[in-house]
Tab-separated table of C-alpha atoms and ligand atoms in Angstrom:
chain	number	residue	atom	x	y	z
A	1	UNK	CA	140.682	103.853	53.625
A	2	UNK	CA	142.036	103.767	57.206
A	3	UNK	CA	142.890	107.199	57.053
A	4	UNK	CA	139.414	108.326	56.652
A	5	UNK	CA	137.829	106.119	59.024
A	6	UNK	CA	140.155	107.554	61.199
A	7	UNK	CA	138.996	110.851	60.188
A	8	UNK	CA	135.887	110.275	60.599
A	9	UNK	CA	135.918	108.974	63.916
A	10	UNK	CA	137.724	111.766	65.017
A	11	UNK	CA	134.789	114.407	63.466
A	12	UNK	CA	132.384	112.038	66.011
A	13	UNK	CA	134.447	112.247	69.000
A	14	UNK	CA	135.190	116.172	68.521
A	15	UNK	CA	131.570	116.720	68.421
A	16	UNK	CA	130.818	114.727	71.366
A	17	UNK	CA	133.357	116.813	73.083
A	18	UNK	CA	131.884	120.002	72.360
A	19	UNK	CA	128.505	118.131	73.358
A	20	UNK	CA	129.903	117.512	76.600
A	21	UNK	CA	130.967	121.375	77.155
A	22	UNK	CA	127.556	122.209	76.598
A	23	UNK	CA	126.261	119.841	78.981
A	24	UNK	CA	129.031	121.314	81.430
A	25	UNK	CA	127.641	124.712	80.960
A	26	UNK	CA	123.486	123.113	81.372
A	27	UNK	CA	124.456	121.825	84.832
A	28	UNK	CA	126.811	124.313	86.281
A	29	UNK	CA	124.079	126.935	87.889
A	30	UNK	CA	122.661	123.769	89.472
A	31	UNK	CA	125.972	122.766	90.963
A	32	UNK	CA	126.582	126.353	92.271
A	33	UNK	CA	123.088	126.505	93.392
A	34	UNK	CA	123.319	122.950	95.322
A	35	UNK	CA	126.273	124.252	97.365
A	36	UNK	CA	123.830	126.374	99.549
A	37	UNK	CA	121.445	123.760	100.161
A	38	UNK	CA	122.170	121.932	103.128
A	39	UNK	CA	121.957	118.057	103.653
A	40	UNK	CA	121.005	115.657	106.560
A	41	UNK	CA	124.288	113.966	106.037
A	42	UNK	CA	126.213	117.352	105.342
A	43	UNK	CA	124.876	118.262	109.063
A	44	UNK	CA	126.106	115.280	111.050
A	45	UNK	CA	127.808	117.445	113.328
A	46	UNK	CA	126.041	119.882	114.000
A	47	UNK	CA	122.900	117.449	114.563
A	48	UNK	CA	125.269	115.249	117.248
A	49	UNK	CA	125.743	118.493	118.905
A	50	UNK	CA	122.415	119.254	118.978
A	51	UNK	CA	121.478	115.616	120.428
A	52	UNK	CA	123.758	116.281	123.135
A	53	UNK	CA	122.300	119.567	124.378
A	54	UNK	CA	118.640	117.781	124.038
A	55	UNK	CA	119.804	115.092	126.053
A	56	UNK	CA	121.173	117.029	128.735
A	57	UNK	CA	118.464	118.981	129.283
A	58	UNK	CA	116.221	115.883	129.591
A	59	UNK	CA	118.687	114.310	131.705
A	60	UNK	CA	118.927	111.191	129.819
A	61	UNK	CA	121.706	108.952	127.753
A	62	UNK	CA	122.067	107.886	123.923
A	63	UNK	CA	120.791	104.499	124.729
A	64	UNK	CA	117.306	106.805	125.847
A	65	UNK	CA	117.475	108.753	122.667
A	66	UNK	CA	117.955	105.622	120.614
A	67	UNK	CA	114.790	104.092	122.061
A	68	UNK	CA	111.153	105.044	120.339
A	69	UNK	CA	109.332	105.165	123.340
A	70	UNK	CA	111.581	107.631	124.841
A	71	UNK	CA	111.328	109.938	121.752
A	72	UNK	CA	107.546	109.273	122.086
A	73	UNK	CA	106.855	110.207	125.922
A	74	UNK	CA	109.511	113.375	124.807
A	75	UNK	CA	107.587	114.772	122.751
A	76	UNK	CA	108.209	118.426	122.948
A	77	UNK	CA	104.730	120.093	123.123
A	78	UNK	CA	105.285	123.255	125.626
A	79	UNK	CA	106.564	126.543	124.117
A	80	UNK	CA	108.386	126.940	127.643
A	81	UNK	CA	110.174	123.422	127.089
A	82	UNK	CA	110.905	124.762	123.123
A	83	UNK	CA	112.294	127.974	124.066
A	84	UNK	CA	114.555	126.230	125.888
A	85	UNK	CA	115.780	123.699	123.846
A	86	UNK	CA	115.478	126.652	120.946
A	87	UNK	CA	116.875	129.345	122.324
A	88	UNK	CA	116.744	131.051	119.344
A	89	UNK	CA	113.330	131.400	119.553
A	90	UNK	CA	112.123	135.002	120.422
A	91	UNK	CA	108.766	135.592	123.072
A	92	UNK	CA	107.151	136.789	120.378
A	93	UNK	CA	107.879	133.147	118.320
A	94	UNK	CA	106.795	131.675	121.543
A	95	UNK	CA	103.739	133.493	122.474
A	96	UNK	CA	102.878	133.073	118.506
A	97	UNK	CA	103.657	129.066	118.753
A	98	UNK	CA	101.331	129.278	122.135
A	99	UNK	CA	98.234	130.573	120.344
A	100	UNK	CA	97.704	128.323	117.431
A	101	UNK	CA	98.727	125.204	119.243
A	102	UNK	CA	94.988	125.997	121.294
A	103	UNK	CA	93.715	125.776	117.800
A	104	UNK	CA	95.809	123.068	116.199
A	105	UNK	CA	97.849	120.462	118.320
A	106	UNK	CA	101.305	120.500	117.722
A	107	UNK	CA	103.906	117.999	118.975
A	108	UNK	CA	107.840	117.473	117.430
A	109	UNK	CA	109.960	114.299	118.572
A	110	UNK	CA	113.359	114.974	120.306
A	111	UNK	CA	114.997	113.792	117.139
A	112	UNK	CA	112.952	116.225	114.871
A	113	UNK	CA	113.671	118.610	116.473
A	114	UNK	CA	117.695	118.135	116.675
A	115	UNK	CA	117.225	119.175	113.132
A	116	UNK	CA	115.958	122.451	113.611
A	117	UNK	CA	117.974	125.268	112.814
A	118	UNK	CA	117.591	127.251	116.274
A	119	UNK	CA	118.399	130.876	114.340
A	120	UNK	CA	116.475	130.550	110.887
A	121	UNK	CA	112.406	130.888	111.435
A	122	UNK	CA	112.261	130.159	107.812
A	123	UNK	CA	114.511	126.710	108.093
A	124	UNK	CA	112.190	124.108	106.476
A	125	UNK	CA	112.475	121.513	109.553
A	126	UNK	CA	110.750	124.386	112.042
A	127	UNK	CA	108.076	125.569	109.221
A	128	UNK	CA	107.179	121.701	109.229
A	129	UNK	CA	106.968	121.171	112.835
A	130	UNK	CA	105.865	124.555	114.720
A	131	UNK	CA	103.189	126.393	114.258
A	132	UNK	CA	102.769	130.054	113.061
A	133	UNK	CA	100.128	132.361	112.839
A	134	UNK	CA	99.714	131.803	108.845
A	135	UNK	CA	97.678	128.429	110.358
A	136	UNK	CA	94.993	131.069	111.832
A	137	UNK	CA	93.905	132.029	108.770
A	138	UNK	CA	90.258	130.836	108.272
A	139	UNK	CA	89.308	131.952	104.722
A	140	UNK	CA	90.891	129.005	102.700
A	141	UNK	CA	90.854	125.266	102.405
A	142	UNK	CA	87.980	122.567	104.140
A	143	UNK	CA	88.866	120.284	106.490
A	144	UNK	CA	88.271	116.891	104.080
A	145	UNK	CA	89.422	118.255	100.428
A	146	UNK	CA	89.691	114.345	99.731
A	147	UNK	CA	86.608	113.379	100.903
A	148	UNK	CA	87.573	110.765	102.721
A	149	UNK	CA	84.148	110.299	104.680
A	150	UNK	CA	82.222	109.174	101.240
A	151	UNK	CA	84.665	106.659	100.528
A	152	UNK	CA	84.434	104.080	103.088
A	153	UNK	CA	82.411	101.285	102.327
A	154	UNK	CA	83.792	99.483	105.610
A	155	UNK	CA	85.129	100.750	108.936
A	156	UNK	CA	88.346	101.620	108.611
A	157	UNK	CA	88.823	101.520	105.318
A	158	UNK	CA	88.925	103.804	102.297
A	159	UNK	CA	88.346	102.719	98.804
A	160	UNK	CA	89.179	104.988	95.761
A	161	UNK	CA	90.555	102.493	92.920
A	162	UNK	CA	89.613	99.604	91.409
A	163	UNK	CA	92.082	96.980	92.707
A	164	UNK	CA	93.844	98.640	96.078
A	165	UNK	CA	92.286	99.771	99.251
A	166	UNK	CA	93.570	101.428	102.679
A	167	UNK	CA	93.203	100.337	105.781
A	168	UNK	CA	93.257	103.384	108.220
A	169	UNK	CA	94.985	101.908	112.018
A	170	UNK	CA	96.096	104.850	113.959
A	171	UNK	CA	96.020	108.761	114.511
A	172	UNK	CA	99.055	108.655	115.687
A	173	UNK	CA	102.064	109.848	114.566
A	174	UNK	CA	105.457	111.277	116.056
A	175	UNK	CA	104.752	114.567	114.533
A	176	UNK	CA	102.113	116.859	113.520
A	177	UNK	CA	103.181	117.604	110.510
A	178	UNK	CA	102.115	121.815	109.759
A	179	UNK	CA	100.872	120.465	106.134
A	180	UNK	CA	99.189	117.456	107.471
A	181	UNK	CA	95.947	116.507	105.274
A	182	UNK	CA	94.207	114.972	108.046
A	183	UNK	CA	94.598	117.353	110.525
A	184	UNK	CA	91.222	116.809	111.233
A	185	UNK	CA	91.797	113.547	112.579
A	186	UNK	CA	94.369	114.644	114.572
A	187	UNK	CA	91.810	115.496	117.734
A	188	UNK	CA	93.126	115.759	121.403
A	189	UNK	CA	93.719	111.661	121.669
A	190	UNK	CA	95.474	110.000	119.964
A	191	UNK	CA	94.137	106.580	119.476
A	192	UNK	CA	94.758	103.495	117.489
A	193	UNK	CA	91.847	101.905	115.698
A	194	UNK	CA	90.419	99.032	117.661
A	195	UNK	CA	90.923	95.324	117.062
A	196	UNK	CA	87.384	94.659	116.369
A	197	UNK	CA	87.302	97.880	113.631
A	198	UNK	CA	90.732	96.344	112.045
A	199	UNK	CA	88.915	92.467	112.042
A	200	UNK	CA	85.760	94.689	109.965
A	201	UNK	CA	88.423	95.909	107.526
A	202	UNK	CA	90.126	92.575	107.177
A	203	UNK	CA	86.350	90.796	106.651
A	204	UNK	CA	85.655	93.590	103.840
A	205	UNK	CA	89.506	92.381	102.374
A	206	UNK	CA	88.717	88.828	102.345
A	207	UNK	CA	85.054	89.298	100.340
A	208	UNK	CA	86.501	91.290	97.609
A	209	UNK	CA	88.934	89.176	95.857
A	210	UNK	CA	90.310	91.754	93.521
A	211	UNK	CA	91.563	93.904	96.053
A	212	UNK	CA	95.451	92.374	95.600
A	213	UNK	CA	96.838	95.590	97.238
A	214	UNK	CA	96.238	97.193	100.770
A	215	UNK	CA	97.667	100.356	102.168
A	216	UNK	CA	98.253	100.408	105.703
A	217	UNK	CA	97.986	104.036	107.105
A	218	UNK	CA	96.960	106.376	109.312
A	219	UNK	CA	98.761	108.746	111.064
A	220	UNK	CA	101.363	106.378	111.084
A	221	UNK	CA	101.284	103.133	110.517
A	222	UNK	CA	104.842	102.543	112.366
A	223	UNK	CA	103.829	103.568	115.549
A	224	UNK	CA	101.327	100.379	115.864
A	225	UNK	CA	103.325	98.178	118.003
A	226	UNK	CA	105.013	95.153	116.764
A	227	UNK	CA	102.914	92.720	117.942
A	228	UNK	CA	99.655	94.710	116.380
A	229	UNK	CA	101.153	95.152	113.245
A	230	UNK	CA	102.794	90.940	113.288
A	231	UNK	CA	99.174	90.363	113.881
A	232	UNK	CA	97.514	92.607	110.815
A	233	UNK	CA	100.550	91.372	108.856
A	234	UNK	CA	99.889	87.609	109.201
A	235	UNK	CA	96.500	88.339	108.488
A	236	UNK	CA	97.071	89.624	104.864
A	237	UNK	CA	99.673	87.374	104.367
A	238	UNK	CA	96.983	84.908	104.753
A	239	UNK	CA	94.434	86.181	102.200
A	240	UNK	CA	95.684	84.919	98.806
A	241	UNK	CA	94.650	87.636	96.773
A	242	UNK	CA	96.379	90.131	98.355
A	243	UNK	CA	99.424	90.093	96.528
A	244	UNK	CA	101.090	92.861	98.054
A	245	UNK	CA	101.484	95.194	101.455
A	246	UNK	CA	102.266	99.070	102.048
A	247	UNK	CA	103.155	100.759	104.623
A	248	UNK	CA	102.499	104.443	104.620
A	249	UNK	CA	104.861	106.302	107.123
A	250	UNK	CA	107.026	109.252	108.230
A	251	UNK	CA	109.042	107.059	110.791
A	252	UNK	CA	111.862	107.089	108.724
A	253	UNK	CA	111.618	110.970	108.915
A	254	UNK	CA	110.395	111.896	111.831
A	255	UNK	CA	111.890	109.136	114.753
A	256	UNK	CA	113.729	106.872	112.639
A	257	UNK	CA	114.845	104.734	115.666
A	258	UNK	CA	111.332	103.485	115.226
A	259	UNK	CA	112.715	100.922	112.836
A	260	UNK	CA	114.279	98.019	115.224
A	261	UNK	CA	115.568	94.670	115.302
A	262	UNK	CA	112.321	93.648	115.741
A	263	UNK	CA	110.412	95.732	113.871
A	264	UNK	CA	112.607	94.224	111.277
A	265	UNK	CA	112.317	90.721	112.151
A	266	UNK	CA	108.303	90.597	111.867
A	267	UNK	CA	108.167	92.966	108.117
A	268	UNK	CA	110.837	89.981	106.512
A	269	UNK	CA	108.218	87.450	107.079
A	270	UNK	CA	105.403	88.756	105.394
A	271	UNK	CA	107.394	89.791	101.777
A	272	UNK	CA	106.499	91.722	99.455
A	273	UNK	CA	106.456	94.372	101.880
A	274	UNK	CA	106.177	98.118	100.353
A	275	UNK	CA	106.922	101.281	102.466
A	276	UNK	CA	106.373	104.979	101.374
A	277	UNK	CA	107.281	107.722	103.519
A	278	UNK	CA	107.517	111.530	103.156
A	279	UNK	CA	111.034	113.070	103.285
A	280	UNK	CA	110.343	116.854	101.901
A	281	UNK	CA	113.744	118.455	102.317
A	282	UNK	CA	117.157	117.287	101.753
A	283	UNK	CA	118.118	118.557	105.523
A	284	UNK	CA	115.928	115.177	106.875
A	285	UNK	CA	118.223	112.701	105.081
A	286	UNK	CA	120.501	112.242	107.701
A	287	UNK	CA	122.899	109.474	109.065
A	288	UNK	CA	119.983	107.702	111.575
A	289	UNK	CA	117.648	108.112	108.542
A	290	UNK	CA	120.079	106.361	106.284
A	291	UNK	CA	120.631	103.497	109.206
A	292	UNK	CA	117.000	102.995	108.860
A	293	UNK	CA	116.328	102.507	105.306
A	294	UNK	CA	119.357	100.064	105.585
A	295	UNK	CA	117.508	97.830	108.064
A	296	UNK	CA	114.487	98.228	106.257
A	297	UNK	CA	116.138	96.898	103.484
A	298	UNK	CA	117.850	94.063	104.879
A	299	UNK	CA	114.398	92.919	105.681
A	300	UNK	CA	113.415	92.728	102.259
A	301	UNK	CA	111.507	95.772	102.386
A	302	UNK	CA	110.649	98.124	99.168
A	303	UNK	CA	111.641	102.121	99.948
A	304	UNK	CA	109.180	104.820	98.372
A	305	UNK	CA	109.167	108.108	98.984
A	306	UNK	CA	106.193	110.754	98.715
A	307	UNK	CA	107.001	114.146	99.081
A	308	UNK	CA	104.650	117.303	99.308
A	309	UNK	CA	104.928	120.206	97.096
A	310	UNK	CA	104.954	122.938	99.883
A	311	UNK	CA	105.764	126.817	99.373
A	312	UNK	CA	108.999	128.222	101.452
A	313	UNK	CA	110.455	124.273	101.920
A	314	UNK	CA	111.355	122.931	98.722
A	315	UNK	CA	109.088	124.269	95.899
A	316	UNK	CA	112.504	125.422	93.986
A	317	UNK	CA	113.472	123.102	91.534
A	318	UNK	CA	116.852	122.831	93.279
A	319	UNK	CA	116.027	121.705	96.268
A	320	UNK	CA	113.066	119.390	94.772
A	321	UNK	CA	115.987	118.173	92.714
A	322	UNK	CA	118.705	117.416	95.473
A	323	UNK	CA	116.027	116.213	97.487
A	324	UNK	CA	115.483	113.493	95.538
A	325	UNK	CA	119.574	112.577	94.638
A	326	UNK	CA	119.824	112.013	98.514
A	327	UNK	CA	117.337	110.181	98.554
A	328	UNK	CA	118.655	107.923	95.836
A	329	UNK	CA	122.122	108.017	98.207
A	330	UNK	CA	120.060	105.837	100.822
A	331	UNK	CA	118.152	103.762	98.242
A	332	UNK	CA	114.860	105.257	98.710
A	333	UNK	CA	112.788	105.808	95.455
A	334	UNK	CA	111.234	109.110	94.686
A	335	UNK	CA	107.315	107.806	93.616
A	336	UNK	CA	105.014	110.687	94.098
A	337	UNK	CA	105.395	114.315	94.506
A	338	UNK	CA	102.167	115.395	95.839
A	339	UNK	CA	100.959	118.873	94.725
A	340	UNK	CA	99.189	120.486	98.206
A	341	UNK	CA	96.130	120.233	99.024
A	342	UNK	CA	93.668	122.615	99.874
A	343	UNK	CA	93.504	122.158	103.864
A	344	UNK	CA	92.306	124.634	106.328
A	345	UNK	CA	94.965	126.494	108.506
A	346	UNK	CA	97.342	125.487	105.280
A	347	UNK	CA	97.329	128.217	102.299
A	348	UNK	CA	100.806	129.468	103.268
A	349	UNK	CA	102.361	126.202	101.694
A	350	UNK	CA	100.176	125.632	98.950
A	351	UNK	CA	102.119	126.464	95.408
A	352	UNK	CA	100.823	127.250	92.238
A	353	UNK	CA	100.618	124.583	89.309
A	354	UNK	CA	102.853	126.559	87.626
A	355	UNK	CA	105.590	126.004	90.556
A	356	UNK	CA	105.246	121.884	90.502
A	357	UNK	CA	105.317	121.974	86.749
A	358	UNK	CA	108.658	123.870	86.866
A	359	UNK	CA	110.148	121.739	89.008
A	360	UNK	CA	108.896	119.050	87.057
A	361	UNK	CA	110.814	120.713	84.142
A	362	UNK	CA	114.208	120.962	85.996
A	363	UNK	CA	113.836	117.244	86.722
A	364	UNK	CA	113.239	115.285	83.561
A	365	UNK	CA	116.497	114.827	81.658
A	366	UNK	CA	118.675	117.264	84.201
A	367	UNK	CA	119.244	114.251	86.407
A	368	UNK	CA	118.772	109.956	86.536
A	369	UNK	CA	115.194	109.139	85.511
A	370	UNK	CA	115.100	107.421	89.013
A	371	UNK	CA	115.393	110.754	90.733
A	372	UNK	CA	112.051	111.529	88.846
A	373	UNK	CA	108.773	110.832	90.956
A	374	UNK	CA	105.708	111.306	89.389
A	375	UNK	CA	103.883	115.057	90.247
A	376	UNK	CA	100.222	114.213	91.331
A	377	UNK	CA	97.004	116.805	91.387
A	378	UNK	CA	94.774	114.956	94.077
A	379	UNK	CA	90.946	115.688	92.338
A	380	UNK	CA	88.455	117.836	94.717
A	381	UNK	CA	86.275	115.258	96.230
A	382	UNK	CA	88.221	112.746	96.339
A	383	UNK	CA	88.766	112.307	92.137
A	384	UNK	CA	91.562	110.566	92.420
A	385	UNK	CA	95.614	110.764	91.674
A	386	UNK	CA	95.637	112.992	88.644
A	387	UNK	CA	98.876	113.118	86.896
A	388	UNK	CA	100.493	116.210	85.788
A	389	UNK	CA	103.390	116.703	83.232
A	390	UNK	CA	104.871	119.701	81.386
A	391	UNK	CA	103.722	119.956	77.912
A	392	UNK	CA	106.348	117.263	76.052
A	393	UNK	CA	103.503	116.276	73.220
A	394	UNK	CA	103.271	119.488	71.381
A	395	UNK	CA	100.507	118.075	68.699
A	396	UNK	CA	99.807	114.129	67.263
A	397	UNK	CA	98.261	113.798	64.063
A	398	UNK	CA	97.071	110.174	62.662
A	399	UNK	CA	101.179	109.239	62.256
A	400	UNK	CA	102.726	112.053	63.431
A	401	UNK	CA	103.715	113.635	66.644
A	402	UNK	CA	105.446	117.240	67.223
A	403	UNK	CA	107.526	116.631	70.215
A	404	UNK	CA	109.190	118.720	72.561
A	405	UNK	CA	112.714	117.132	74.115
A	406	UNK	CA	114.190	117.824	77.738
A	407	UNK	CA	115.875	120.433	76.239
A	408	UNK	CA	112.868	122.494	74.436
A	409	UNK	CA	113.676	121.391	71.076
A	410	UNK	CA	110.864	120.869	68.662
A	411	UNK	CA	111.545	117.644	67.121
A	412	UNK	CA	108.954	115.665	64.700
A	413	UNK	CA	108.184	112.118	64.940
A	414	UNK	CA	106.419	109.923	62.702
A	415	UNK	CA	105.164	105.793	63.312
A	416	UNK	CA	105.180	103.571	60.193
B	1	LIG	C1	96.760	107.067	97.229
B	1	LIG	C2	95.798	105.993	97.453
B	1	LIG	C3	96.102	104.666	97.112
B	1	LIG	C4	97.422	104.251	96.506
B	1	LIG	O1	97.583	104.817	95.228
B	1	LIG	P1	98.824	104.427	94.304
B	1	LIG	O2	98.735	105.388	93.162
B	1	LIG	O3	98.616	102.999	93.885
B	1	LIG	O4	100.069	104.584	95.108
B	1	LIG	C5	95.139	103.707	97.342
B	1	LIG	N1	93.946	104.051	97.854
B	1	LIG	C6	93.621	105.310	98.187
B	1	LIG	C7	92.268	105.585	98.743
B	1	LIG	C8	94.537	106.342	97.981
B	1	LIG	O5	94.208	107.586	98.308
């Protein structure tokens, strides 16, 4: 009797093994792949060495670099300035970067741009935060696909669901993103929205008791100061059926020494505090973006992460998929990959379904359910969050359901 137990359990554990040579063989072209995609935090170096040419040309010290303000008045926004700090860069770049910035305002932070690769026009840190001609093109896209101006019942705010709202504060933000959905609202000022617009919004917040969750965006809702955003904080705190707060921002991205002490300091006393942000490419986790979603956390804060489908920067399942494994590294959730929308001066990033839905593919049992946002259509006209899945419910009958697994087997299941 012992014997064949023993047997038996041997039969189980030799077909596990050969399992796990299969699953060997499932994730090896990934590994290989994921050996040529650089990281944030494989790049340390190279990014410190780039700081220290940035700050030399400006003249200035670590402690400048490590100050917001700094990184906000340093704002590179001159080709001549670029082409120095990228010298890399050929005229022709230049003279290209010159022309559409007339059209559409461009402007990288100090620290963005110490990611940039200075050789590779194609890196995915320079398509996101310098122009090219591709933006010039005139014959795609509308300047609202969301329609953001029919869904304001109050200043300030927009209002697409049921039980959640945002509140729009600023313009602002430390760069103008290439992809940006709003570049409409991105004019020559930059302004934040004024006290007595944010009071409206808070007045519409308090009459509607089942709005229990507001989004604060823009632009970016980090570069409010702290004593605007202690203010609209305490405010919602105060309203007692608004159960939760958001933050939408690409701080943590884009000048992640935004995040302070005392940033810190006012977000832990108004829990529970949300905050999504938009890392698209593995290259932007770095070290200081890692320092920053450990102070966030410390403060009690919830990390999210939204990233943007977007041809030529990570619409390859790889990179989609390593993307969102450093991400997990620095305890930031994926939640939404957003398919792109259709935004003039943007075709040149905007995939094809069948792209998102094959990334989608490479996701879903390939690597930890937490590395697996959900991939979102945003409906013309402002429709709504429209989820999109490969096919894994092949038919369902009255107790019976044809299923397809992870793998692409066809497996039936029946309920009682
Ligand atoms: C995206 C969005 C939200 C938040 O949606 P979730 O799916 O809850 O993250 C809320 N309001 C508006 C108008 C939005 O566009």
């Amino acid at each position: 009797m012992a014997v064949e137990i023993q047997e038996r359990a041997d039969t189980f554990r030799q077909y596990a093994l050969k399992r796990a040579v299969d699953l060997k063989k499932l994730v090896a072209p990934y590994l290989q792949a994921s050996k040529t995609i650089p990281t944030g935090l494989s790049l340390s170096e190279v990014y410190r060495s780039r700081r220290t040419s940035i700050l030399n040309y400006f003249n200035a010290t670590l402690e400048d670099w490590e100050n917001w303000h700094w990184q906000m008045t340093h704002r590179i926004t001159d080709p001549h300035v670029l082409i120095d700090l990228l010298p890399g860069l050929t005229p022709d770049q230049c003279e290209e970067i010159n022309r559409v910035g007339k059209t559409f305002r461009w402007a990288v932070s100090p620290y963005y741009l110490s990611l940039m690769s200075d050789t590779d026009s194609l890196d995915p840190i320079r398509l996101q935060g310098l122009p090219t001609l591709a933006e010039l093109a005139d014959d795609f896209g509308e300047d609202d696909p969301m329609g953001e101006k029919i869904t304001s019942p109050a200043p300030g705010i927009t209002r697409r669901y049921p039980d959640r709202l945002i509140i729009n504060v600023t313009n602002m933000c430390a760069m103008y993103c290439r992809h940006c959905q709003r570049r409409r609202n991105i004019g020559e000022t930059d302004t934040h929205s004024p006290r007595t617009q944010l009071k409206a919004a808070l007045d519409y917040i308090r009459a509607n008791p089942e709005i229990r969750d507001v989004l604060i965006t823009g632009g970016d809702a980090l570069l409010l100061s702290d004593l605007t955003l202690d203010w609209l904080l305490s405010e919602l705190h105060a309203i007692p059926h608004v159960e939760i707060k958001r933050l939408g921002t690409r701080a943590p991205v884009t000048l992640p020494m935004r995040v302070t002490d005392e940033l810190c300091s006012v977000l832990a006393k108004y829990p529970p505090i949300y905050i999504n942000t938009q890392f698209n490419h593995p290259k932007e986790v770095t070290e200081d973006a890692k320092k920053a979603a450990d102070k966030l956390i410390s403060a009690g804060v919830v990390l999210g992460n939204q990233a943007v489908l977007l041809k030529g920067i990570n619409h390859q399942p790889e990179v989609m998929k390593k993307l969102n494994q450093e991400l997990l590294k620095i305890r930031v959730r994926p939640y939404y990959i957003f398919h792109a929308k259709n935004v003039k001066g943007t075709r040149h990033f905007v995939p094809r379904v069948q792209e998102g839905l094959a990334v989608m593919e490479q996701l879903r049992g390939h690597t930890s359910g937490l590395a697996v946002p959900t991939y979102i259509i945003n409906a013309p006209k402002g429709g709504g969050k429209t989820p999109i899945l490969p096919q894994y419910l092949m038919s369902l009958d009255e107790n019976k359901a044809i299923l397809r697994t992870w793998e692409g087997k066809l497996v039936q299941y029946e309920t009682p």
